Structure formats: C-alpha cells, structure tokens
CSV table of C-alpha atoms in Angstrom, one decimal:
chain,number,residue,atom,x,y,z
A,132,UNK,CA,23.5,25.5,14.6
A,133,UNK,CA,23.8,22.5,16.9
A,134,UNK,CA,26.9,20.7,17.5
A,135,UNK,CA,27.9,17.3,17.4
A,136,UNK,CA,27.5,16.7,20.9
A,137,UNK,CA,23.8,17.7,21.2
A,138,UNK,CA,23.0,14.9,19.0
A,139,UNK,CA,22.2,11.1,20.0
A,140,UNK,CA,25.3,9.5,20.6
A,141,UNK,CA,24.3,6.5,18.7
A,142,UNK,CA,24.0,8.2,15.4
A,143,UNK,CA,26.6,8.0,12.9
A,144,UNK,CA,29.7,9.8,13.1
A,145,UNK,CA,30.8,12.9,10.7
A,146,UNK,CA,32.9,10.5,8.3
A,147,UNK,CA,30.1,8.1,7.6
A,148,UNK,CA,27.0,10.3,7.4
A,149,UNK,CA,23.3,8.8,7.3
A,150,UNK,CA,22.0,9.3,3.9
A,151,UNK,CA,18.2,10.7,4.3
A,152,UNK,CA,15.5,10.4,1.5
A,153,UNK,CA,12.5,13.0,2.7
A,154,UNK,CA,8.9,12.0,1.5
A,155,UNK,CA,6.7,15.0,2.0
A,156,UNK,CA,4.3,16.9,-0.1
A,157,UNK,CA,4.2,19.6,1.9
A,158,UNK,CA,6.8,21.9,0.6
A,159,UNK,CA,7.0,23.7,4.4
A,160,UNK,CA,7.5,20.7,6.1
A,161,UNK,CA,9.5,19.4,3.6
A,162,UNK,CA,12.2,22.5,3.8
A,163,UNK,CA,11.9,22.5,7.5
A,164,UNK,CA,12.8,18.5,7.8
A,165,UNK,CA,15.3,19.3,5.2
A,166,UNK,CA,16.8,22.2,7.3
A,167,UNK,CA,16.9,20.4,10.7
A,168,UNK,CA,18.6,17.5,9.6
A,169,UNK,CA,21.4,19.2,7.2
A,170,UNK,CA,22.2,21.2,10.7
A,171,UNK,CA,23.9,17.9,11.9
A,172,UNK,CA,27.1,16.3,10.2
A,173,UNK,CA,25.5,13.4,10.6
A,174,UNK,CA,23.2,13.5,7.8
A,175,UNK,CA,23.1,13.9,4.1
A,176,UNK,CA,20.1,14.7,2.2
A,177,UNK,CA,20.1,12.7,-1.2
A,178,UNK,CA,16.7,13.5,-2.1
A,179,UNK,CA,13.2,14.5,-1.5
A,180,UNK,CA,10.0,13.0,-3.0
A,181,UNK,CA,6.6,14.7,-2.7
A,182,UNK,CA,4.0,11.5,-3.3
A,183,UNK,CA,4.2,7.9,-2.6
A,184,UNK,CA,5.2,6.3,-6.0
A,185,UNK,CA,7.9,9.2,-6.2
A,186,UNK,CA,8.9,8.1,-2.8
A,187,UNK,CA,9.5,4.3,-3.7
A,188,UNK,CA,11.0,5.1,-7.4
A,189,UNK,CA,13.5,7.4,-5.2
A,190,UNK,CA,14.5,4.9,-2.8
A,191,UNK,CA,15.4,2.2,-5.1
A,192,UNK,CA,17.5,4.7,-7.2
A,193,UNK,CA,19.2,6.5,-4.0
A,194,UNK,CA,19.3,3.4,-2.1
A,195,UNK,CA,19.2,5.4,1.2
A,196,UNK,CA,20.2,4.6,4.3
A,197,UNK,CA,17.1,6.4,6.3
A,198,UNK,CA,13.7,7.3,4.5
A,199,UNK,CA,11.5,10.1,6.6
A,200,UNK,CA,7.9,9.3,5.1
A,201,UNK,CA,4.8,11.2,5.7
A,202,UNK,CA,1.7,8.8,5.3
A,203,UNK,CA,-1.2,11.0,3.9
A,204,UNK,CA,0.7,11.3,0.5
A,205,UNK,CA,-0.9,11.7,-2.8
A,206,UNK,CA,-1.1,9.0,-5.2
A,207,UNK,CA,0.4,6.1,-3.1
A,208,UNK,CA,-0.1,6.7,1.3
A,209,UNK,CA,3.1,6.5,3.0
A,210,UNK,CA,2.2,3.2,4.6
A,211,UNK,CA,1.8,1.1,1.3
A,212,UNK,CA,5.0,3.0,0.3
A,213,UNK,CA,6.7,1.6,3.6
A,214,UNK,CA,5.4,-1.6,2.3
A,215,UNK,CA,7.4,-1.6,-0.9
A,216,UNK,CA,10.7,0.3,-0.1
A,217,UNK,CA,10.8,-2.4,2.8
A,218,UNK,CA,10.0,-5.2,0.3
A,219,UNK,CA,12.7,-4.1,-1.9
A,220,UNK,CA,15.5,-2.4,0.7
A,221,UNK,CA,14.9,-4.7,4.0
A,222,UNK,CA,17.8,-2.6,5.5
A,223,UNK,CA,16.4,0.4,4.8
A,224,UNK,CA,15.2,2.5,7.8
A,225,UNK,CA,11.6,4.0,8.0
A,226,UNK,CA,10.6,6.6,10.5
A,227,UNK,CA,7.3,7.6,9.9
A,228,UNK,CA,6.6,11.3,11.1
A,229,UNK,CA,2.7,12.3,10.3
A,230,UNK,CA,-0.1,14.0,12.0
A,231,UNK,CA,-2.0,10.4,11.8
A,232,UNK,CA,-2.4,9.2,15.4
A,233,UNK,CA,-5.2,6.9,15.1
A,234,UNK,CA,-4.7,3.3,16.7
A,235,UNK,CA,-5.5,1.7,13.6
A,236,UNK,CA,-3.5,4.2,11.5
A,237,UNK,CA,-0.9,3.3,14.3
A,238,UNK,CA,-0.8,-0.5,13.4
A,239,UNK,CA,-0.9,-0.3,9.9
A,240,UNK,CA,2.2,1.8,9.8
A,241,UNK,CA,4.2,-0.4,11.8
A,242,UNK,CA,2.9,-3.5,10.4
A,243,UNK,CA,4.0,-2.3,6.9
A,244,UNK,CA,7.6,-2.1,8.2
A,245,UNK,CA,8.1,1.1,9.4
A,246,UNK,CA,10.9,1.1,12.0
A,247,UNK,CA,9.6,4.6,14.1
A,248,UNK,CA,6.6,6.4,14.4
A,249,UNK,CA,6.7,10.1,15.4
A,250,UNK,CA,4.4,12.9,15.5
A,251,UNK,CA,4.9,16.0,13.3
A,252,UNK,CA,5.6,19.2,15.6
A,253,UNK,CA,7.4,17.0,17.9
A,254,UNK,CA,10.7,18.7,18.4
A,255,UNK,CA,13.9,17.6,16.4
A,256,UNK,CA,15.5,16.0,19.7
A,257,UNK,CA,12.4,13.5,19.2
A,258,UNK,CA,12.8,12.5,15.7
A,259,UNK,CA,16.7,12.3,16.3
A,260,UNK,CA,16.0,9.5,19.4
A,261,UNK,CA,13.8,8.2,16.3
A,262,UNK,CA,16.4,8.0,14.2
A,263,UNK,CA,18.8,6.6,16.8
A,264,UNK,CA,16.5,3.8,17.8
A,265,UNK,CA,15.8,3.0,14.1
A,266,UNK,CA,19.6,2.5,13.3
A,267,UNK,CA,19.9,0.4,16.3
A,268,UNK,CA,17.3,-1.9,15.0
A,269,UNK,CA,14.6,-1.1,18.1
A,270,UNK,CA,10.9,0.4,17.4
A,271,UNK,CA,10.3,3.6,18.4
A,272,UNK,CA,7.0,5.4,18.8
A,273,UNK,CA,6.7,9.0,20.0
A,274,UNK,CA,5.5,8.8,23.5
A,275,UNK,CA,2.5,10.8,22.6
A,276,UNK,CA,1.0,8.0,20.7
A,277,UNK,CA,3.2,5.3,23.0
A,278,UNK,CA,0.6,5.6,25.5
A,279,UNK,CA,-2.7,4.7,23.4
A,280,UNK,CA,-1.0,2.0,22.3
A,281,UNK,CA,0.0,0.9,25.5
A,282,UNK,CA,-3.7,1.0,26.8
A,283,UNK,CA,-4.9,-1.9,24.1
A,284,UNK,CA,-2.5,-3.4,25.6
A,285,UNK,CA,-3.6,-6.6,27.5
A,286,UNK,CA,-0.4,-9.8,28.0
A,287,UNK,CA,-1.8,-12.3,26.6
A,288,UNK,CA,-2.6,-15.8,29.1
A,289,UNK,CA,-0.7,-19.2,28.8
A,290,UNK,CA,-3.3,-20.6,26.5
A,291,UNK,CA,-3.7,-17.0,24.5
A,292,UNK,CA,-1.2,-18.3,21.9
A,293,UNK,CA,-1.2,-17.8,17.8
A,294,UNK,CA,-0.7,-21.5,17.7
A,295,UNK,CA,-3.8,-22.2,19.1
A,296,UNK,CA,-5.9,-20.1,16.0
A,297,UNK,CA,-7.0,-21.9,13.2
A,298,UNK,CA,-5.6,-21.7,9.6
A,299,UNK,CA,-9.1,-19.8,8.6
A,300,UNK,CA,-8.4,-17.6,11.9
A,301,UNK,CA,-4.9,-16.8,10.9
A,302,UNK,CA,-5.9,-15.4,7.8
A,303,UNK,CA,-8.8,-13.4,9.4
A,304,UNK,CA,-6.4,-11.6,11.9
A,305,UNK,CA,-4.1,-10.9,8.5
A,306,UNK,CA,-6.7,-8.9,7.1
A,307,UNK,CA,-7.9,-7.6,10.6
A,308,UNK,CA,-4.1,-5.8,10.9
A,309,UNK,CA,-4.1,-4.6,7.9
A,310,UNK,CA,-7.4,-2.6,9.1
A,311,UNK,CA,-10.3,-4.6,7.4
A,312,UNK,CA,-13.6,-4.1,8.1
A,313,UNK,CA,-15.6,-7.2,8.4
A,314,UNK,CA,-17.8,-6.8,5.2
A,315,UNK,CA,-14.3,-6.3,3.8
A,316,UNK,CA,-13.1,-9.4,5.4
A,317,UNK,CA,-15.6,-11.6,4.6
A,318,UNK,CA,-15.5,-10.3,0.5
A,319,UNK,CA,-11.7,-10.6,0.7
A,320,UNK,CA,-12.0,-14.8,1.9
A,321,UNK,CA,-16.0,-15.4,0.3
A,322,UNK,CA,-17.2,-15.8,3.5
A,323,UNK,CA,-20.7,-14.2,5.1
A,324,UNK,CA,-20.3,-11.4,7.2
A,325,UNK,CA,-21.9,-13.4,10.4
A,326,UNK,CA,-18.6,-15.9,9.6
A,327,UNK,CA,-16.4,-13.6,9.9
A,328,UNK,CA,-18.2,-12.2,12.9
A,329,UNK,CA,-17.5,-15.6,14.7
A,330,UNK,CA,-13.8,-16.4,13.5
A,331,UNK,CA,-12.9,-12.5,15.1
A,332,UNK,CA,-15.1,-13.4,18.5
A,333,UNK,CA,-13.1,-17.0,18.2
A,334,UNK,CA,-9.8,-15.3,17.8
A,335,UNK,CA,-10.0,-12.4,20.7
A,336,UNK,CA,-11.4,-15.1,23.2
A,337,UNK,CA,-8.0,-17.5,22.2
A,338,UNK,CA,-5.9,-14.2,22.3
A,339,UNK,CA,-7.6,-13.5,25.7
A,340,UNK,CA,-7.7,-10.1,24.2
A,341,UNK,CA,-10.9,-7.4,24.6
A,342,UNK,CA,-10.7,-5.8,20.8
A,343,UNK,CA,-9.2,-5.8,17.6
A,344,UNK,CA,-6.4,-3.7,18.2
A,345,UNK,CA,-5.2,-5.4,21.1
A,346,UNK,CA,-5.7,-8.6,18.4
A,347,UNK,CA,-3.6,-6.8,16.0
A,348,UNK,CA,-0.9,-5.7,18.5
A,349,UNK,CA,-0.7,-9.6,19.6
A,350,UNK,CA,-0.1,-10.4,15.9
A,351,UNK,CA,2.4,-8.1,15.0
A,352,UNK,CA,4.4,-9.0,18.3
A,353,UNK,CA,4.4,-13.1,17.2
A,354,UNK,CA,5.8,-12.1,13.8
A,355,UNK,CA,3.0,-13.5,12.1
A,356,UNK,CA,2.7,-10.2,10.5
C-alpha cells in the first residue's frame, strides 16, 4: 500500500480527503480505479455510477469534490455528462480517463469542461499528477495525447484574432468545436453546405491556422468556448 509521501504533494491532506465519484461501466476498471485510489488517505470514494445519466444524477446528490468519468458510456457519453455536472457543479473537478485519443474526441472533452484528460492503462502516478493539476485549477493532458495536440498547434499572427471573425463565423467555429461536420453545420444555422464551406476557409485564413483542430484549439484558448 503506498504511503503518504509517494503521493503528489499538492493533493489534500489525510484530515480533509478528496471526495471521488467513479463513472465507469466497466465493472474491472471500475474496481481497479476504486482500489487505487482508496490506497491513498487522500481520497474517499462516495460513489460509483456505470452510465452517463447515472453519472450526473450522482453528482448532484453526492456533490463531489473530483468526478473520474469514462467517455464511451452507455446512455449519456461522458463528454455531454461533463457538460452538465460542470453546468450544475462549476467547482467540480473532471478528469477524464478513456481509451478515446482522437484529436477531435480530444477537443470535445475539454471543451465540455473537463479539467484533465488521461489515458486508461497509464499508471496511477499519472492520474494522481491528474488529479493534482485538476485541484490546482491547471489542464492536464496525459503526455501521450499532449503531443498530438501540440502538433495542430500553430500561434496564431497579430492579425489571427477572434475579434476579427464575424458574428456568422463565431457561430460556425461554435459548432466546428463541438465536432460538426459541415452538412451538420450548415442544417444546424439553414445555411448551404458551400456557405459553410466559405465561412470555415474565412475563419482558418483569419486564425492563420492550417485545419480545423488547430481552429478549435484557438477557440477554446480565447474562451469563446
């Protein structure tokens, strides 16, 4: 059993333990997440859900400090779960831990809220660092994913500002973080798929960005999002 001193130093103390809501349908995973954390007297776990709506009904009843969430969940994905626990519990920490590692899988997660983003399998020192980096109010993401992120990188110029888009661009890039296609885009504001074409080619030349992620990451850093 690990000690207090292998732990993050940053993570609560013994008298005031985090309070952990785990939302996993996987009953291994579940029991192993359950197990790692319990080993530290820094954690209590108040409950366990195994879908999305459970998840959210849990978290308002519990009021947790930290919620663990898987995002392929039955019912209700662990990202529009974020969304609502977040809605509801601002102060409420998310750290995401899922086998999803896809960019746009990526962006939608942190843009619903979530406060870390690890990779299941990654050891428990990881998802503690997590944890630590959540409480302190920073974004973690597991390094593994870190670095694809990284690459759509691209700083944006002087003139590559959000100020400079257009309201009908604004709520274009909206949709394109939330992962919309741009049939989907163009149904969502009645707008003809060539439209749309242009406002996205308008936006990532005035973001001085190369693709939509990078558009998306640009968004989510201005807070518009």
């Amino acid at each position: 059993m690990p000690s207090e001193t292998e732990s993050p130093q940053n993570l609560p103390t013994k008298s005031n333990p985090l309070r952990v809501l785990i939302v996993e349908d996987d009953p291994m995973m579940q029991l192993g997440l359950e197990q790692s954390l319990a080993a530290y007297p820094q954690f209590t776990i108040v409950g366990q859900a195994e879908d999305g709506y459970l998840g959210v009904e849990a978290a308002l009843k519990l009021k947790p400090d930290l919620v663990v969430m898987d995002i392929g969940l039955p019912r209700l994905d662990g990202i529009a779960a974020t969304q609502q626990i977040k809605a509801a519990l601002p102060d409420v920490r998310v750290v995401v831990l899922t086998s999803h590692t896809t960019e746009t899988e990526i962006i939608a997660a942190l843009s619903s809220g979530a406060d870390a983003y690890c990779i299941k399998g990654a050891s428990v020192e990881r998802l503690l660092s997590a944890i630590a980096a959540a409480q302190e109010g920073a974004t973690y993401l597991d390094p593994q994913i870190a670095r694809r992120v990284i690459d759509h990188l691209k700083p944006p110029s002087m003139s590559g500002s959000i100020s400079t888009l257009s309201q009908r661009e604004l709520e274009v890039l909206k949709l394109m973080v939330e992962g919309k296609s741009n049939p989907e885009i163009a149904t969502v504001l009645y707008l003809s798929p060539n439209t749309v074409k242009t406002h996205v080619r308008g936006i990532m030349n005035k973001l001085s960005v190369d693709d939509r992620v990078q558009a998306a990451v640009v968004a989510l850093r201005s807070g518009l999002v």
